[in-house]
Amino acid sequence: ELVFCGLGEPLERFPAVELLARRYKRRGGGPVRVNTCGQYLAHGNEASLVKLARWVDCLAISVNAPDADTYDSLCRPSQPGAFDRLLAFVRVARDAFSSVLLTAVSYPGADLEACRTLAHRLGLPLGVRPYDAAEDGRTAERPPLTQT
């Protein structure tokens, strides 16, 4: 599986993601997944996102919160309305991609049941990622995502 992810938004480099996914698929590569924060539509990129579905098998979208207030507090977006943009992104992705997974981190105090309810309301599964509070700031090897 080829996965585009990182400490940032891989779709900020949309042309590179599309080019690499297309080449990988054309050369007989396996599944392609993009892990995203779901803010790509903030720049009016709906048509590009739909086009990407031809080359990407799965989008894993980090919701991390069940509502706008919690999302703003946790993610500290630079512009207002980020949670609404996230939900718009989820709806476009759900209709365009064959597989969409919402994800949330099990940080201390996370309301994972409310995140599951949101995912269910959107008709999608929720994957829960473990919280890593490494004191040295390095990311430890992560266990696989669990879906609920």
PDB file of C-alpha atoms in Angstrom:
ATOM      1  CA  GLU A   1       0.000   0.000   0.000  1.00  0.00           C
ATOM      2  CA  LEU A   2       1.231   3.451  -0.910  1.00  0.00           C
ATOM      3  CA  VAL A   3       0.232   5.985   1.761  1.00  0.00           C
ATOM      4  CA  PHE A   4       0.472   9.757   1.543  1.00  0.00           C
ATOM      5  CA  CYS A   5       0.574  11.234   5.032  1.00  0.00           C
ATOM      6  CA  GLY A   6       2.694  13.309   7.338  1.00  0.00           C
ATOM      7  CA  LEU A   7       2.765  16.107   9.859  1.00  0.00           C
ATOM      8  CA  GLY A   8       0.844  18.362   7.548  1.00  0.00           C
ATOM      9  CA  GLU A   9      -1.643  18.077   4.743  1.00  0.00           C
ATOM     10  CA  PRO A  10      -0.460  15.924   1.822  1.00  0.00           C
ATOM     11  CA  LEU A  11      -3.086  17.440  -0.466  1.00  0.00           C
ATOM     12  CA  GLU A  12      -1.316  20.798  -0.216  1.00  0.00           C
ATOM     13  CA  ARG A  13       0.958  19.172  -2.798  1.00  0.00           C
ATOM     14  CA  PHE A  14      -1.977  17.883  -4.810  1.00  0.00           C
ATOM     15  CA  PRO A  15      -0.177  17.752  -8.199  1.00  0.00           C
ATOM     16  CA  ALA A  16       2.593  15.583  -6.709  1.00  0.00           C
ATOM     17  CA  VAL A  17       0.124  13.263  -4.944  1.00  0.00           C
ATOM     18  CA  GLU A  18      -1.908  12.849  -8.112  1.00  0.00           C
ATOM     19  CA  LEU A  19       1.152  12.269 -10.316  1.00  0.00           C
ATOM     20  CA  LEU A  20       2.721   9.708  -7.983  1.00  0.00           C
ATOM     21  CA  ALA A  21      -0.564   7.862  -7.368  1.00  0.00           C
ATOM     22  CA  ARG A  22      -1.287   7.744 -11.113  1.00  0.00           C
ATOM     23  CA  ARG A  23       2.199   6.431 -11.963  1.00  0.00           C
ATOM     24  CA  TYR A  24       2.049   3.882  -9.161  1.00  0.00           C
ATOM     25  CA  LYS A  25      -1.328   2.561 -10.336  1.00  0.00           C
ATOM     26  CA  ARG A  26      -0.343   2.495 -14.011  1.00  0.00           C
ATOM     27  CA  ARG A  27       2.721   0.422 -13.125  1.00  0.00           C
ATOM     28  CA  GLY A  28       0.599  -2.166 -11.378  1.00  0.00           C
ATOM     29  CA  GLY A  29       0.960  -0.866  -7.849  1.00  0.00           C
ATOM     30  CA  GLY A  30      -1.353  -1.879  -5.036  1.00  0.00           C
ATOM     31  CA  PRO A  31      -3.794   0.193  -3.020  1.00  0.00           C
ATOM     32  CA  VAL A  32      -3.248   3.926  -2.507  1.00  0.00           C
ATOM     33  CA  ARG A  33      -4.417   5.801   0.582  1.00  0.00           C
ATOM     34  CA  VAL A  34      -4.269   9.468   1.511  1.00  0.00           C
ATOM     35  CA  ASN A  35      -4.394  10.479   5.171  1.00  0.00           C
ATOM     36  CA  THR A  36      -5.796  13.987   5.294  1.00  0.00           C
ATOM     37  CA  CYS A  37      -7.068  16.627   7.708  1.00  0.00           C
ATOM     38  CA  GLY A  38      -9.929  17.325   5.318  1.00  0.00           C
ATOM     39  CA  GLN A  39      -9.290  21.020   4.704  1.00  0.00           C
ATOM     40  CA  TYR A  40      -8.464  20.711   0.980  1.00  0.00           C
ATOM     41  CA  LEU A  41     -11.833  22.107  -0.157  1.00  0.00           C
ATOM     42  CA  ALA A  42     -11.077  25.367   1.636  1.00  0.00           C
ATOM     43  CA  HIS A  43      -9.545  26.510  -1.633  1.00  0.00           C
ATOM     44  CA  GLY A  44     -12.402  25.443  -3.932  1.00  0.00           C
ATOM     45  CA  ASN A  45     -10.834  22.177  -5.056  1.00  0.00           C
ATOM     46  CA  GLU A  46     -13.881  19.939  -5.250  1.00  0.00           C
ATOM     47  CA  ALA A  47     -13.334  18.952  -8.897  1.00  0.00           C
ATOM     48  CA  SER A  48      -9.696  18.055  -8.220  1.00  0.00           C
ATOM     49  CA  LEU A  49     -10.669  15.928  -5.244  1.00  0.00           C
ATOM     50  CA  VAL A  50     -13.222  14.017  -7.317  1.00  0.00           C
ATOM     51  CA  LYS A  51     -10.608  13.516 -10.059  1.00  0.00           C
ATOM     52  CA  LEU A  52      -8.160  12.066  -7.521  1.00  0.00           C
ATOM     53  CA  ALA A  53     -10.616   9.249  -6.762  1.00  0.00           C
ATOM     54  CA  ARG A  54      -9.514   7.608 -10.014  1.00  0.00           C
ATOM     55  CA  TRP A  55      -6.072   6.902  -8.522  1.00  0.00           C
ATOM     56  CA  VAL A  56      -6.660   6.756  -4.755  1.00  0.00           C
ATOM     57  CA  ASP A  57      -8.475   3.817  -3.212  1.00  0.00           C
ATOM     58  CA  CYS A  58      -9.045   5.213   0.266  1.00  0.00           C
ATOM     59  CA  LEU A  59      -9.146   8.532   2.061  1.00  0.00           C
ATOM     60  CA  ALA A  60      -8.560   8.464   5.810  1.00  0.00           C
ATOM     61  CA  ILE A  61      -9.876  11.771   7.142  1.00  0.00           C
ATOM     62  CA  SER A  62      -8.896  12.965  10.621  1.00  0.00           C
ATOM     63  CA  VAL A  63     -11.980  14.371  12.305  1.00  0.00           C
ATOM     64  CA  ASN A  64     -10.627  14.074  15.868  1.00  0.00           C
ATOM     65  CA  ALA A  65     -13.669  15.826  17.349  1.00  0.00           C
ATOM     66  CA  PRO A  66     -17.446  15.473  17.202  1.00  0.00           C
ATOM     67  CA  ASP A  67     -18.302  19.184  16.960  1.00  0.00           C
ATOM     68  CA  ALA A  68     -16.952  22.580  15.921  1.00  0.00           C
ATOM     69  CA  ASP A  69     -16.065  23.854  19.405  1.00  0.00           C
ATOM     70  CA  THR A  70     -14.054  20.756  20.292  1.00  0.00           C
ATOM     71  CA  TYR A  71     -12.414  20.713  16.863  1.00  0.00           C
ATOM     72  CA  ASP A  72     -11.391  24.375  17.160  1.00  0.00           C
ATOM     73  CA  SER A  73     -10.002  23.840  20.655  1.00  0.00           C
ATOM     74  CA  LEU A  74      -8.053  20.728  19.689  1.00  0.00           C
ATOM     75  CA  CYS A  75      -6.872  21.574  16.165  1.00  0.00           C
ATOM     76  CA  ARG A  76      -6.596  25.365  16.464  1.00  0.00           C
ATOM     77  CA  PRO A  77      -7.414  26.112  12.806  1.00  0.00           C
ATOM     78  CA  SER A  78      -6.170  29.401  11.382  1.00  0.00           C
ATOM     79  CA  GLN A  79      -9.568  30.335   9.929  1.00  0.00           C
ATOM     80  CA  PRO A  80     -13.098  30.116  11.305  1.00  0.00           C
ATOM     81  CA  GLY A  81     -15.464  27.510   9.916  1.00  0.00           C
ATOM     82  CA  ALA A  82     -12.867  24.728   9.691  1.00  0.00           C
ATOM     83  CA  PHE A  83     -15.182  22.041  11.080  1.00  0.00           C
ATOM     84  CA  ASP A  84     -17.886  22.918   8.534  1.00  0.00           C
ATOM     85  CA  ARG A  85     -15.278  22.715   5.751  1.00  0.00           C
ATOM     86  CA  LEU A  86     -14.182  19.351   7.123  1.00  0.00           C
ATOM     87  CA  LEU A  87     -17.750  18.033   6.973  1.00  0.00           C
ATOM     88  CA  ALA A  88     -18.167  19.366   3.417  1.00  0.00           C
ATOM     89  CA  PHE A  89     -14.930  17.582   2.462  1.00  0.00           C
ATOM     90  CA  VAL A  90     -16.201  14.346   4.028  1.00  0.00           C
ATOM     91  CA  ARG A  91     -19.433  14.521   2.038  1.00  0.00           C
ATOM     92  CA  VAL A  92     -17.649  15.117  -1.276  1.00  0.00           C
ATOM     93  CA  ALA A  93     -15.138  12.358  -0.520  1.00  0.00           C
ATOM     94  CA  ARG A  94     -17.854   9.916   0.554  1.00  0.00           C
ATOM     95  CA  ASP A  95     -19.569  10.351  -2.813  1.00  0.00           C
ATOM     96  CA  ALA A  96     -16.381  10.219  -4.909  1.00  0.00           C
ATOM     97  CA  PHE A  97     -14.141   7.563  -3.343  1.00  0.00           C
ATOM     98  CA  SER A  98     -14.753   3.852  -3.016  1.00  0.00           C
ATOM     99  CA  SER A  99     -13.470   3.873   0.568  1.00  0.00           C
ATOM    100  CA  VAL A 100     -13.503   6.664   3.142  1.00  0.00           C
ATOM    101  CA  LEU A 101     -12.520   6.216   6.760  1.00  0.00           C
ATOM    102  CA  LEU A 102     -12.925   8.861   9.436  1.00  0.00           C
ATOM    103  CA  THR A 103     -10.280   8.782  12.142  1.00  0.00           C
ATOM    104  CA  ALA A 104      -9.877  10.154  15.642  1.00  0.00           C
ATOM    105  CA  VAL A 105      -7.008  10.102  18.115  1.00  0.00           C
ATOM    106  CA  SER A 106      -7.709   8.635  21.553  1.00  0.00           C
ATOM    107  CA  TYR A 107      -6.173  11.628  23.348  1.00  0.00           C
ATOM    108  CA  PRO A 108      -6.962  12.091  27.055  1.00  0.00           C
ATOM    109  CA  GLY A 109     -10.552  13.283  27.350  1.00  0.00           C
ATOM    110  CA  ALA A 110     -11.465  12.406  23.758  1.00  0.00           C
ATOM    111  CA  ASP A 111     -15.172  11.712  23.311  1.00  0.00           C
ATOM    112  CA  LEU A 112     -14.780   8.758  20.980  1.00  0.00           C
ATOM    113  CA  GLU A 113     -18.432   7.761  21.360  1.00  0.00           C
ATOM    114  CA  ALA A 114     -19.489  11.165  20.035  1.00  0.00           C
ATOM    115  CA  CYS A 115     -16.978  10.756  17.166  1.00  0.00           C
ATOM    116  CA  ARG A 116     -18.493   7.324  16.409  1.00  0.00           C
ATOM    117  CA  THR A 117     -21.938   8.916  16.387  1.00  0.00           C
ATOM    118  CA  LEU A 118     -20.734  11.572  13.933  1.00  0.00           C
ATOM    119  CA  ALA A 119     -19.165   8.905  11.694  1.00  0.00           C
ATOM    120  CA  HIS A 120     -22.353   6.842  11.819  1.00  0.00           C
ATOM    121  CA  ARG A 121     -24.452   9.909  10.955  1.00  0.00           C
ATOM    122  CA  LEU A 122     -22.194  10.436   7.922  1.00  0.00           C
ATOM    123  CA  GLY A 123     -22.468   6.761   6.971  1.00  0.00           C
ATOM    124  CA  LEU A 124     -18.767   6.019   7.485  1.00  0.00           C
ATOM    125  CA  PRO A 125     -16.605   3.859   9.747  1.00  0.00           C
ATOM    126  CA  LEU A 126     -14.411   5.388  12.435  1.00  0.00           C
ATOM    127  CA  GLY A 127     -10.800   4.332  12.923  1.00  0.00           C
ATOM    128  CA  VAL A 128      -9.278   5.123  16.303  1.00  0.00           C
ATOM    129  CA  ARG A 129      -5.582   5.984  16.446  1.00  0.00           C
ATOM    130  CA  PRO A 130      -3.708   5.630  19.746  1.00  0.00           C
ATOM    131  CA  TYR A 131      -2.499   8.753  21.490  1.00  0.00           C
ATOM    132  CA  ASP A 132       1.304   8.980  21.742  1.00  0.00           C
ATOM    133  CA  ALA A 133       2.512  11.314  24.458  1.00  0.00           C
ATOM    134  CA  ALA A 134       6.212  10.669  23.913  1.00  0.00           C
ATOM    135  CA  GLU A 135       8.096  13.175  26.026  1.00  0.00           C
ATOM    136  CA  ASP A 136      10.967  13.494  23.585  1.00  0.00           C
ATOM    137  CA  GLY A 137       8.668  14.472  20.706  1.00  0.00           C
ATOM    138  CA  ARG A 138       9.630  11.548  18.497  1.00  0.00           C
ATOM    139  CA  THR A 139       6.839   9.456  17.045  1.00  0.00           C
ATOM    140  CA  ALA A 140       6.936   5.866  18.194  1.00  0.00           C
ATOM    141  CA  GLU A 141       6.029   3.072  15.807  1.00  0.00           C
ATOM    142  CA  ARG A 142       2.258   3.016  15.688  1.00  0.00           C
ATOM    143  CA  PRO A 143       0.068  -0.039  15.924  1.00  0.00           C
ATOM    144  CA  PRO A 144      -2.507  -0.543  13.165  1.00  0.00           C
ATOM    145  CA  LEU A 145      -5.706   1.475  13.126  1.00  0.00           C
ATOM    146  CA  THR A 146      -8.684  -0.142  14.811  1.00  0.00           C
ATOM    147  CA  GLN A 147     -12.046   0.362  13.137  1.00  0.00           C
ATOM    148  CA  THR A 148     -15.291   0.575  15.021  1.00  0.00           C
TER     149      THR A 148
END
